[in-house]
XYZ file of C-alpha atoms in Angstrom:
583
model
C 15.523 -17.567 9.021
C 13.317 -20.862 7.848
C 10.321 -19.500 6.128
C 7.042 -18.427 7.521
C 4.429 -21.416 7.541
C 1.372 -20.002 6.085
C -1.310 -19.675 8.612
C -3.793 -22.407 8.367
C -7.457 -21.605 7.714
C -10.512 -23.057 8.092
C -14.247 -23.445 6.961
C -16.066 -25.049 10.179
C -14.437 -28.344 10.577
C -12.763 -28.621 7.382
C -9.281 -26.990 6.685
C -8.458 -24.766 3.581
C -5.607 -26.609 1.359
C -6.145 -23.995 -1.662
C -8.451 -21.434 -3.751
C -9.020 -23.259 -6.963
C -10.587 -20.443 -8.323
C -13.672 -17.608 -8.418
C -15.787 -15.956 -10.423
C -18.328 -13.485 -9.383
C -20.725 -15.394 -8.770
C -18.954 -18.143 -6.895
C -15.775 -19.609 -5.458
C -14.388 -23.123 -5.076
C -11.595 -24.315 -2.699
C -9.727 -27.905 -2.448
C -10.452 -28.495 1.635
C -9.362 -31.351 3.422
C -12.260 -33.750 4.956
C -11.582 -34.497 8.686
C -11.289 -38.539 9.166
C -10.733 -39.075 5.175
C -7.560 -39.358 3.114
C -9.380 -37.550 -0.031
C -9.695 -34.276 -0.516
C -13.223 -32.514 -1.085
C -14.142 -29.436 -3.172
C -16.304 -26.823 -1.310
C -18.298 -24.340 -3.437
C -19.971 -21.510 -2.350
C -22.059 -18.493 -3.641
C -19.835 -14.962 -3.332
C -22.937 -13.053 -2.591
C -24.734 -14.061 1.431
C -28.148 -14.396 1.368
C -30.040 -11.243 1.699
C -32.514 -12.666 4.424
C -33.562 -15.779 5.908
C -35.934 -16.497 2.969
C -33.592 -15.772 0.301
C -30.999 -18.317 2.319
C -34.344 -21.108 1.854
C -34.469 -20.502 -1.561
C -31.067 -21.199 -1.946
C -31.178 -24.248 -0.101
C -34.202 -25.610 -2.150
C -32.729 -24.571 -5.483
C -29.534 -26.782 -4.184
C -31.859 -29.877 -3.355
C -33.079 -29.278 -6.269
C -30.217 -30.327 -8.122
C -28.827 -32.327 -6.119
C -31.864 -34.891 -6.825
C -30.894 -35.367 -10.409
C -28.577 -38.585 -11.074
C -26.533 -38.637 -13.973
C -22.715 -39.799 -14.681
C -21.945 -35.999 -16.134
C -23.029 -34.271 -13.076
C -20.652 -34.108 -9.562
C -23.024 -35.694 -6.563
C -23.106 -33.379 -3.669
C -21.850 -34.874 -0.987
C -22.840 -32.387 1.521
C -24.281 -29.180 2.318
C -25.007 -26.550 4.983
C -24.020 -22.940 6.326
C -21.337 -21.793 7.711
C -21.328 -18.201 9.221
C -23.832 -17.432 7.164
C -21.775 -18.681 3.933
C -23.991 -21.476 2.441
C -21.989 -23.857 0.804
C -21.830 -27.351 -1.206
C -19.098 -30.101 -1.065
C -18.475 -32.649 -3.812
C -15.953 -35.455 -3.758
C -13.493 -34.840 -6.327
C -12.044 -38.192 -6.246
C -9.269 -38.772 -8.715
C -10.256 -36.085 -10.589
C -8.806 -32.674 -10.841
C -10.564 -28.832 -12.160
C -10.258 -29.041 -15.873
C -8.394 -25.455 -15.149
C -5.552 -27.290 -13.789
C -5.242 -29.815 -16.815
C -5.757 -26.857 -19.505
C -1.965 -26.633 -21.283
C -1.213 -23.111 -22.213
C -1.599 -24.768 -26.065
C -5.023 -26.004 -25.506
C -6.140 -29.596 -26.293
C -6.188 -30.994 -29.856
C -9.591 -30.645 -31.505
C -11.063 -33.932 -30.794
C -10.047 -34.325 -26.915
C -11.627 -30.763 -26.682
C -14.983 -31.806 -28.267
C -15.323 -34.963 -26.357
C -14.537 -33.084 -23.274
C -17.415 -30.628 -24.361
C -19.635 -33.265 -25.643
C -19.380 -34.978 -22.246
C -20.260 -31.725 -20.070
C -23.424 -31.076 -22.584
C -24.758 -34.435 -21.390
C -24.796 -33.522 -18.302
C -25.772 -29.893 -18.756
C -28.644 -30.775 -21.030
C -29.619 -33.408 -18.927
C -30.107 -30.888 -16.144
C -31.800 -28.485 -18.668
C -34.543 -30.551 -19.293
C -35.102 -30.941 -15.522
C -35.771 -27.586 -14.937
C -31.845 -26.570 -13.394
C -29.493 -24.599 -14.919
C -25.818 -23.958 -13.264
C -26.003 -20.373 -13.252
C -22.249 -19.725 -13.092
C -20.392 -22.930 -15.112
C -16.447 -22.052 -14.862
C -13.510 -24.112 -16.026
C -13.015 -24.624 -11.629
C -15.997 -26.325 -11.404
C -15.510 -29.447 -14.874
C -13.825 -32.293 -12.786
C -12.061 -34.715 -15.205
C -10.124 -37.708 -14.314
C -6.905 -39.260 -15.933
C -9.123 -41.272 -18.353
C -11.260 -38.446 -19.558
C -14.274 -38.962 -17.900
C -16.224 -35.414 -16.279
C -18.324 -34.273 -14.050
C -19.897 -30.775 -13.231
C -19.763 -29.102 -9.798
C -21.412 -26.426 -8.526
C -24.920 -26.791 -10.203
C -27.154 -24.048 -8.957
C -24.818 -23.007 -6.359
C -24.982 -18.980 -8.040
C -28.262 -19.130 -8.378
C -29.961 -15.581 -7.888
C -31.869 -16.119 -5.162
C -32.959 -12.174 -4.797
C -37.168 -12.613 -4.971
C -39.955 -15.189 -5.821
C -39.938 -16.689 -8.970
C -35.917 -16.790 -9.103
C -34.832 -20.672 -9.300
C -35.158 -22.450 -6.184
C -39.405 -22.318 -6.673
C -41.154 -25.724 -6.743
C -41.003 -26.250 -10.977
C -44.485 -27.497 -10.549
C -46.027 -23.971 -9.883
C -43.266 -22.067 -11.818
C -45.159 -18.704 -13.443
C -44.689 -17.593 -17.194
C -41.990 -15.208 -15.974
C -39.921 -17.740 -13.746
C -40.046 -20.073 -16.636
C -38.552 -16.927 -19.100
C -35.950 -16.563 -16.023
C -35.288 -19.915 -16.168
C -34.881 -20.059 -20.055
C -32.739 -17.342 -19.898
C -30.294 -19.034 -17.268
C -29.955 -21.991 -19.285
C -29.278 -19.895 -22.589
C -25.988 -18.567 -20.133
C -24.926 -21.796 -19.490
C -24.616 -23.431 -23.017
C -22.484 -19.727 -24.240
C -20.654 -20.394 -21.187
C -20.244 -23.903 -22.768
C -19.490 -22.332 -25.998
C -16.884 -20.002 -24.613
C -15.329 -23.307 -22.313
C -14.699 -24.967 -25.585
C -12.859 -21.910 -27.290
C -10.764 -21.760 -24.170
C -9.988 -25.288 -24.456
C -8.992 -25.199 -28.195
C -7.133 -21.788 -27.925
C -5.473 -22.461 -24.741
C -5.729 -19.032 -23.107
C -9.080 -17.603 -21.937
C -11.118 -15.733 -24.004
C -10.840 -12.190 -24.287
C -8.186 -13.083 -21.098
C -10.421 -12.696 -18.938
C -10.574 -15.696 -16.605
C -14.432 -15.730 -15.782
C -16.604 -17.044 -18.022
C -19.562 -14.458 -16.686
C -17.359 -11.576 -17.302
C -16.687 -12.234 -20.804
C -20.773 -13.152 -21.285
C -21.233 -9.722 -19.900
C -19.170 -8.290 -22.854
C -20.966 -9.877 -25.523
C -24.183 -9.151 -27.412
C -26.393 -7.778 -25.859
C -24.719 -5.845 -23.633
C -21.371 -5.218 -24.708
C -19.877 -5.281 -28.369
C -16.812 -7.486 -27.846
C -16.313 -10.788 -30.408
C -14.607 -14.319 -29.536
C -14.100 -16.263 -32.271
C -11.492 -19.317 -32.554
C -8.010 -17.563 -33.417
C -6.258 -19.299 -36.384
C -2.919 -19.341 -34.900
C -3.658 -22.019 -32.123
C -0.859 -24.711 -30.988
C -2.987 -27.541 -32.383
C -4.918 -27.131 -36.049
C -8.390 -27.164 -35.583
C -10.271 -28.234 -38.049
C -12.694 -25.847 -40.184
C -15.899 -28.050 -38.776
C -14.846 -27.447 -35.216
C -14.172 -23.862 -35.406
C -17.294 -22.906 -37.125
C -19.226 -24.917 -34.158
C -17.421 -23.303 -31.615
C -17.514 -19.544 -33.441
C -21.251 -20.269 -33.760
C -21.786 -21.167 -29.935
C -20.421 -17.512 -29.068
C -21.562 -15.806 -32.501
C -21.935 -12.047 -32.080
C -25.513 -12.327 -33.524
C -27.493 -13.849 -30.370
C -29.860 -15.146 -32.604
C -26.979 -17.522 -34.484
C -25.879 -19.095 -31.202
C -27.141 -22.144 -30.237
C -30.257 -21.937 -27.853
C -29.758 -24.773 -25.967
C -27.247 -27.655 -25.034
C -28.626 -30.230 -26.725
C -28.391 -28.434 -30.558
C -24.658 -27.756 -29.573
C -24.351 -31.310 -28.436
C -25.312 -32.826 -31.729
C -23.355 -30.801 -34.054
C -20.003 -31.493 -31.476
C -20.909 -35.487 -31.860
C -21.592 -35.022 -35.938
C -18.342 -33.968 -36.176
C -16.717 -36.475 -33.882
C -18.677 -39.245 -35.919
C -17.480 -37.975 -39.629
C -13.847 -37.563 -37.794
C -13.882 -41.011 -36.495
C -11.721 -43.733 -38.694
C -14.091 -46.086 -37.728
C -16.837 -44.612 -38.233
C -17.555 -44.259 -41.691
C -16.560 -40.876 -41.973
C -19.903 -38.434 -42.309
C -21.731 -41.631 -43.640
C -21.778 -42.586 -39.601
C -24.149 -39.730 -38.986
C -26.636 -41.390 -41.405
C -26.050 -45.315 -41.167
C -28.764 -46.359 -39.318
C -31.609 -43.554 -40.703
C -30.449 -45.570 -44.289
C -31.567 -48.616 -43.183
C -34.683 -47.977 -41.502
C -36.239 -45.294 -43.576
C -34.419 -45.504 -46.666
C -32.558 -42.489 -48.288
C -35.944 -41.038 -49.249
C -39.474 -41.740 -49.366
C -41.529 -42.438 -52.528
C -42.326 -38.830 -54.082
C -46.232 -38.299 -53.857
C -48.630 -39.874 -56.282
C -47.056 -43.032 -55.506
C -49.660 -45.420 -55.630
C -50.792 -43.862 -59.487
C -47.322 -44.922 -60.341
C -47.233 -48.309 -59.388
C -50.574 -48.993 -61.388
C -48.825 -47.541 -64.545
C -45.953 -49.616 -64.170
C -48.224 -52.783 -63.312
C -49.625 -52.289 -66.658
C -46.917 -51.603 -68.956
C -44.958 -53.883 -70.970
C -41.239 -54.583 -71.026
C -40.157 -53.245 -74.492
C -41.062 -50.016 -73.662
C -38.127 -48.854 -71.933
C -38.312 -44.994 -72.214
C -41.702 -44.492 -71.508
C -40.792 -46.768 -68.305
C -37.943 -44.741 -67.556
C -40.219 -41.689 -67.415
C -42.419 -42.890 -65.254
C -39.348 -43.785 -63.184
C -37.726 -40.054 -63.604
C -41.238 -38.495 -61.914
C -39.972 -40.261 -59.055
C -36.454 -39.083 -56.989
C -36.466 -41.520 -54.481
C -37.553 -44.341 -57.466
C -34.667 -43.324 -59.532
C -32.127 -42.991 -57.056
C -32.784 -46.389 -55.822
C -32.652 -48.165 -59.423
C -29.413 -46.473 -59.497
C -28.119 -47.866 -55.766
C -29.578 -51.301 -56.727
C -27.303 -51.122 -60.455
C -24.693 -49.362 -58.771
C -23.609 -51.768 -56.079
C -20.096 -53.797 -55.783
C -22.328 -57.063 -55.949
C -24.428 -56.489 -58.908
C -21.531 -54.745 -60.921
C -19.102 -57.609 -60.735
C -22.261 -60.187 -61.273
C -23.573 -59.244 -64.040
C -21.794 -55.949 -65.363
C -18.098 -57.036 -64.926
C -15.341 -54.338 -65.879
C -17.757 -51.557 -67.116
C -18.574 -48.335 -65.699
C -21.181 -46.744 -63.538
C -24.556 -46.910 -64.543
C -25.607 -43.311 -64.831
C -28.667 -43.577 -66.712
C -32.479 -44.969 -65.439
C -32.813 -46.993 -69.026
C -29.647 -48.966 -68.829
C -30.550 -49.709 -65.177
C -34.282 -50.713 -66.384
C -32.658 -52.898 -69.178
C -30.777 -54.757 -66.477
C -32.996 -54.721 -63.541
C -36.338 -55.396 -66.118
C -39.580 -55.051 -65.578
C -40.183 -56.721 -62.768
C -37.001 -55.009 -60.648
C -38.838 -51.544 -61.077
C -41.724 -53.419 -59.172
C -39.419 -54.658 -56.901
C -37.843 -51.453 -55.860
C -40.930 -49.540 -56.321
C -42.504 -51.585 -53.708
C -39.304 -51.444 -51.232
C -39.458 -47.842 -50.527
C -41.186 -46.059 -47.763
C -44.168 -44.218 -48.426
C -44.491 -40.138 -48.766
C -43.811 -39.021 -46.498
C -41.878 -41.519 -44.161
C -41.409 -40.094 -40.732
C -41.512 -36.427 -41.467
C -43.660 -34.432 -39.829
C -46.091 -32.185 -42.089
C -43.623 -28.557 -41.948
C -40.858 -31.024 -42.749
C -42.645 -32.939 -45.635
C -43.634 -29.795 -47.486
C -39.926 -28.588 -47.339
C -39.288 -31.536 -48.626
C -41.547 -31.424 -51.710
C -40.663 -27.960 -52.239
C -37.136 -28.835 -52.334
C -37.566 -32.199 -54.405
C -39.401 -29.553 -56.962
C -36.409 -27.483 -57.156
C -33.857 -30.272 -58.087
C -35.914 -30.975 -60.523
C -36.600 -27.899 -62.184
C -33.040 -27.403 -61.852
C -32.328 -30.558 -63.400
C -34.681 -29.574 -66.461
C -32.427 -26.657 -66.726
C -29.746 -28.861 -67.105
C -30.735 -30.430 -70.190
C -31.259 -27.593 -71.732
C -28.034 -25.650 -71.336
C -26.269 -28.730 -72.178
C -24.085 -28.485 -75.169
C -24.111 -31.084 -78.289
C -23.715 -34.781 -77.715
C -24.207 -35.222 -74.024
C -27.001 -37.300 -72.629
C -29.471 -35.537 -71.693
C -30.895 -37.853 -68.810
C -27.142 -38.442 -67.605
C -27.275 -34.528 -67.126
C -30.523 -34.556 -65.371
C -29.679 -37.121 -62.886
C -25.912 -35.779 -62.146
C -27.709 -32.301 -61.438
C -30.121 -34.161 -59.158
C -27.105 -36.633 -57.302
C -25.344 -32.893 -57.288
C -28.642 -32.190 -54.462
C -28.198 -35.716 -52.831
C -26.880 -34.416 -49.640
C -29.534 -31.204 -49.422
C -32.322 -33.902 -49.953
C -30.732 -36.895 -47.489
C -30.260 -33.621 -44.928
C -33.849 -32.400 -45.168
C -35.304 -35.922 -44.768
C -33.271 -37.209 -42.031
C -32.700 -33.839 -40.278
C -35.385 -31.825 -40.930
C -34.848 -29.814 -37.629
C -31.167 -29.259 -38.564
C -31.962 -28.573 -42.232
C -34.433 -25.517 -40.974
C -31.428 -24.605 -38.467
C -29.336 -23.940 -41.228
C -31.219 -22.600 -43.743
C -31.973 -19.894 -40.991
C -28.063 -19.432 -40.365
C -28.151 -18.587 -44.231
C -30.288 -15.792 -43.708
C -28.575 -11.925 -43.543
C -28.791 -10.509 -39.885
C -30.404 -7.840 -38.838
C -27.913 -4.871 -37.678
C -26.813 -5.061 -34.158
C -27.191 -1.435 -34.043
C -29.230 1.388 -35.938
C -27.259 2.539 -39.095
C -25.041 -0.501 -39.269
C -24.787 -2.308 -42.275
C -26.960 -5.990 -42.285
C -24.928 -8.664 -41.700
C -24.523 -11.499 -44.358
C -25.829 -15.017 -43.062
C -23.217 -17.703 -43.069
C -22.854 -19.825 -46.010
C -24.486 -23.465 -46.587
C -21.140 -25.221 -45.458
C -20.380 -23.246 -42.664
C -24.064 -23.453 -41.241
C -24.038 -27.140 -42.298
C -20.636 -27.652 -39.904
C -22.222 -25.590 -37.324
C -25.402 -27.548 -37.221
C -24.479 -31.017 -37.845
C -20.417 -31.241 -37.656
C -20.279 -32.198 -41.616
C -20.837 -30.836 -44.990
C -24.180 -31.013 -46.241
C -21.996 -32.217 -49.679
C -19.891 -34.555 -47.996
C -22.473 -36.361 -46.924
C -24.223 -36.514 -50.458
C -20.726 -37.652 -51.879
C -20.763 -40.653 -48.894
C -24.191 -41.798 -50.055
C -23.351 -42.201 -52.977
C -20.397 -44.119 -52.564
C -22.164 -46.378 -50.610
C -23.923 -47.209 -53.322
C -21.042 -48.053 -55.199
C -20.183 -45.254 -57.898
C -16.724 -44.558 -58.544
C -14.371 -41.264 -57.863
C -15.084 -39.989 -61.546
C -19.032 -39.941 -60.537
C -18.406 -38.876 -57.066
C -15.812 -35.753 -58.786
C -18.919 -34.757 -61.380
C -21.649 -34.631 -58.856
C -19.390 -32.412 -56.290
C -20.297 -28.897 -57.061
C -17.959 -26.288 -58.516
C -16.844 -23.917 -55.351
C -18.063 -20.693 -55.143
C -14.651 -19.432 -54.253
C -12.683 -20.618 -57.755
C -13.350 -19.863 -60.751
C -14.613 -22.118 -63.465
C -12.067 -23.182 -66.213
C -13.247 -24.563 -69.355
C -13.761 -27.951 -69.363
C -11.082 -30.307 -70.722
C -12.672 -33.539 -71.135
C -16.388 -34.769 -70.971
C -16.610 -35.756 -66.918
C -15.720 -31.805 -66.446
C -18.391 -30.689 -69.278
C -20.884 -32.720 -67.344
C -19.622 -31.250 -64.345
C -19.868 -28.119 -65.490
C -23.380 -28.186 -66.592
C -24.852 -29.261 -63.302
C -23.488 -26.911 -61.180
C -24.249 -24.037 -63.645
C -27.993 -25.607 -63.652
C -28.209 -25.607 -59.381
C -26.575 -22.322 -58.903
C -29.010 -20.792 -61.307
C -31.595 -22.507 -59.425
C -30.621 -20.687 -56.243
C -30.189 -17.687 -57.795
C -33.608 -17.391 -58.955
C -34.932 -18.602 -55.298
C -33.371 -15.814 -53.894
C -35.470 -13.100 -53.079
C -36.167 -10.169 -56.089
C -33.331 -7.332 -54.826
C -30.679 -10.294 -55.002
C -31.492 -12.317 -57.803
C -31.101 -10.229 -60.249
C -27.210 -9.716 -59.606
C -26.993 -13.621 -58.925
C -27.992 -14.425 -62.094
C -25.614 -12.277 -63.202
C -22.522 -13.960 -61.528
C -24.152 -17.109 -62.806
C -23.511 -16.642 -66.364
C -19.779 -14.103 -65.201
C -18.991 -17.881 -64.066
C -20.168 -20.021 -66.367
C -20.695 -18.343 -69.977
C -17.370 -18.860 -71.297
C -17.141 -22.671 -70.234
C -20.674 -23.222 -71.170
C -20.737 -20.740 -74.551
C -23.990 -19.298 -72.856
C -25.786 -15.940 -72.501
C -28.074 -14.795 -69.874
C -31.070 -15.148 -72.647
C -30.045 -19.222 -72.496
C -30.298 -19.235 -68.940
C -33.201 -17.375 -69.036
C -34.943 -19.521 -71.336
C -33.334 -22.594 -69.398
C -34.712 -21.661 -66.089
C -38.443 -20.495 -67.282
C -38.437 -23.141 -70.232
C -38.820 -27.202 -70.324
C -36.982 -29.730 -72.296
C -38.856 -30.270 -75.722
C -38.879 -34.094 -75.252
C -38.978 -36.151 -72.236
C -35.661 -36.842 -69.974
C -35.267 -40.343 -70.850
C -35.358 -39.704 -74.386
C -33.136 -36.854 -74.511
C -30.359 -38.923 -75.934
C -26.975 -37.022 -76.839
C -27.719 -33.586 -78.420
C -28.186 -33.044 -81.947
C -24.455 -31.765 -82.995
C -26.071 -28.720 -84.952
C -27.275 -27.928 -81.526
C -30.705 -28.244 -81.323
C -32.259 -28.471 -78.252
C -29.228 -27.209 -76.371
């Protein structure tokens, strides 16, 4: 017997073709358009209206989103009720549910970002308007051949149950409507979140097909985890996964709390990734040029009238003045350091690692010069930001101090003092052009509270992990780029690169590691003794477990090196005494 033709169904005029899929909160279907060749996707709620005013509400909450314009976001194409089934059509075009194109092995890392990067446009985008999706589903991402996307279905679930629910005029929207709509758009972006896992893993997560379901399972009301497996088809790269394990973080106060913070950290990361880009050096190209890589520290203008009246032989005292000064001394450095100047006038020597060689080059009047060229304190920060900034320019140098003293015979001490500050280049060129993402992540570095009573606290992330959650790159990385911009060479870009917390120290074979070694000893001290009173004692501790044999130093030196200052000034701290003096 031929087989049974499947009985044709319909939705008013338009015919059925297929389900494309459904959540509990709504359902989409590929339905053929009468008098058109294309085929149309129809969305609809899966609860009816309750009454005739919770069906207006509905309506309104759809014109409401229908008025926004933007490439990310489907266009409705038309709308009505049917039996009592409201329902919204969208022309699909070329383009097909991003459920269809998923491959059981997921996408590689960057097609899955810039897939996510280009629904968080959108989503964001309709955010900021006051609309939120309500119920966004792999069914309802349309993506063409070419990688372009748009999102279906916006405020098609939403609850339209009583007054103050979406759908309300956003010009008379109440303190609790505007929580409720808060809310709604905190469910979208871990939606988004758990869309990207499912696009890098391949498989839903926690295999359960709709998104809402799994949000129902996590924190707060269930106890279930997603995180990023690490046997996927495609690597994906440590940056990635701690973005996307942060977007569905058990903790709901590490998740990202709205599109747009999610969105940045997913284009970071496709910036530093991009060959053409500059690598993390993208992220910060243009900031560079207009602001500079940090304003003049305060008491600016005092400077400049010392150095207007002093004279040209006196290079130390000149390089003091200088050393008060990050942003002065990391610009005479730049300005010695570059390709030009090096082969000009410096051909087939080294990198200038000290403010008095660059002074003796640059003279007198080059100070002036680059004095003069930078932006003044505090540049376009804010006040909250400017004050972390000073506070965190004050630890460098403290920490830098500390550095000269625990440094052993023979070494330079200003060479140690500004290694230990370039070793804080990043932290500083973060909290001065991201001083928004810089609080983000020192908050991600906080411990957690307990989910529940009697659990233990949880342990924040660390500064690389919340640095690749917030902005896509290492906070290091990006110090490192800087300062090859500027010109100085792997052996300078190895010694100002911290010593990982994960390995342990070795002693040091030659003098690069011995400076090395000194400056990282010096910061993690420093942030050790910032730590709060129950902790530091024990970091200390692991400070000197680390460093004491490499170093040949107790926790008395350290001690002394963290409370104490150097005897002399920086700049004429030349190589130790070899009995040891000043060490």
């Amino acid at each position: 017997m031929p087989p049974r033709a499947a009985a044709v169904r319909w939705f008013g005029r338009r015919q059925l073709l297929r389900l494309v899929g459904k959540s509990e909160r709504s359902m989409a279907w590929m339905a053929a358009e009468p008098g058109s060749h294309h085929d149309v996707l129809l969305v609809l709620p899966r609860v009816q209206p309750a009454d005739a005013a919770a069906l207006e509400r509905w309506q309104q909450a759809l014109r409401q989103a229908a008025r926004l314009n933007h490439p990310q976001l489907a266009a409705l194409v038309d709308s009505g009720v049917q039996d009592g089934w409201p329902y919204a059509v969208y022309a699909p075009g070329e383009a097909s549910p991003l459920s269809d194109r998923l491959p059981p092995a997921g996408l590689a890392g960057p097609d899955a970002a810039a897939l996510a990067v280009r629904l968080l446009h959108g989503l964001a985008f309709a955010h900021e308007a006051g609309v939120a999706h309500h119920d966004l589903q792999p069914y309802l991402v349309l993506v063409d051949d070419s990688g372009a996307l748009r999102l279906a279905g916006l405020g098609v679930a939403a609850e339209t149950g009583r007054e103050g629910e979406p759908g309300r005029d956003a010009g008379v929207l109440d303190a609790a409507a505007l929580r409720t709509q808060r809310v709604a758009a905190e469910r979208d972006v871990l939606a988004a979140g758990l869309l990207l896992h499912q696009m890098l893993a391949g498989q839903p997560p926690l295999d359960e097909p709709d998104l809402g379901r799994v949000i129902a399972r996590l924190s707060p009301l269930g106890r279930e985890i997603v995180r990023v497996p690490w046997a996927t088809a495609s690597p994906v790269a440590d940056p990635l996964r701690a973005i996307a394990n942060r977007a569905t973080d058990r903790q709901e106060r590490q998740r990202y709390r709205n599109g747009r913070t999610l969105l940045r950290a997913l284009e970071g990361w496709l910036r530093t990734e991009a060959d053409a880009g500059g690598g993390p050096l993208a992220l910060l190209a243009d900031r560079l040029r207009q602001v500079g890589v940090l304003p003049s520290s305060p008491g600016a203008a005092a400077r400049a009238a010392r150095l207007a009246m002093m004279e040209r032989e006196r290079t130390n005292e000149l390089a003091e003045v200088v050393l008060e000064d990050l942003a002065l001394s990391f610009e005479m450095l730049r300005l010695v350091n570059t390709a030009q100047v090096r082969g000009a006038q410096v051909s087939g020597s080294g990198p200038i690692l000290t403010v008095r060689r660059a002074i003796a080059m640059m003279g007198l009047d080059g100070v002036r010069r680059a004095a003069l060229a930078l932006r003044d304190w505090p540049g376009p920060l804010a006040e909250p930001g400017a004050a972390a900034l000073q506070r965190l320019m004050a630890h460098c140098q403290r920490a830098g101090r500390a550095a000269t003293m625990l440094r052993p015979p023979g070494y330079d001490g200003e060479v140690v003092y500004l290694l230990t500050l370039l070793q804080n280049l990043g932290r500083l060129v973060v909290q001065y052009h991201f001083a928004d993402e810089a609080q983000q992540i020192r908050r991600l570095m906080q411990p957690a509270p307990p989910l529940r009573p009697g659990e233990p606290e949880e342990p924040g992330m660390t500064e690389e992990g919340a640095a690749y959650a917030v902005l896509g790159a290492d906070i290091e990385a990006l110090g490192t780029a800087v300062a090859r911009h500027w010109g100085l060479d792997d052996g300078v870009l190895a010694m100002i690169r911290r010593h990982p917390m994960t390995t342990a120290v070795r002693l040091p074979t030659h003098d690069d590691e011995m400076l090395r070694c000194v400056a990282s000893c010096a910061n993690e001290a420093m942030d050790a003794a910032a730590l709060p009173a129950p902790r530091m004692a024990a970091a200390l501790q692991r400070v000197v477990q680390r460093y004491g044999r490499a170093l040949a130093i107790t926790q008395r030196d350290l001690q002394a090196a963290l409370q104490g200052r150097p005897a002399e000034p920086i700049a004429r701290t030349g190589p130790a005494p070899l009995d040891g003096a000043g060490a």
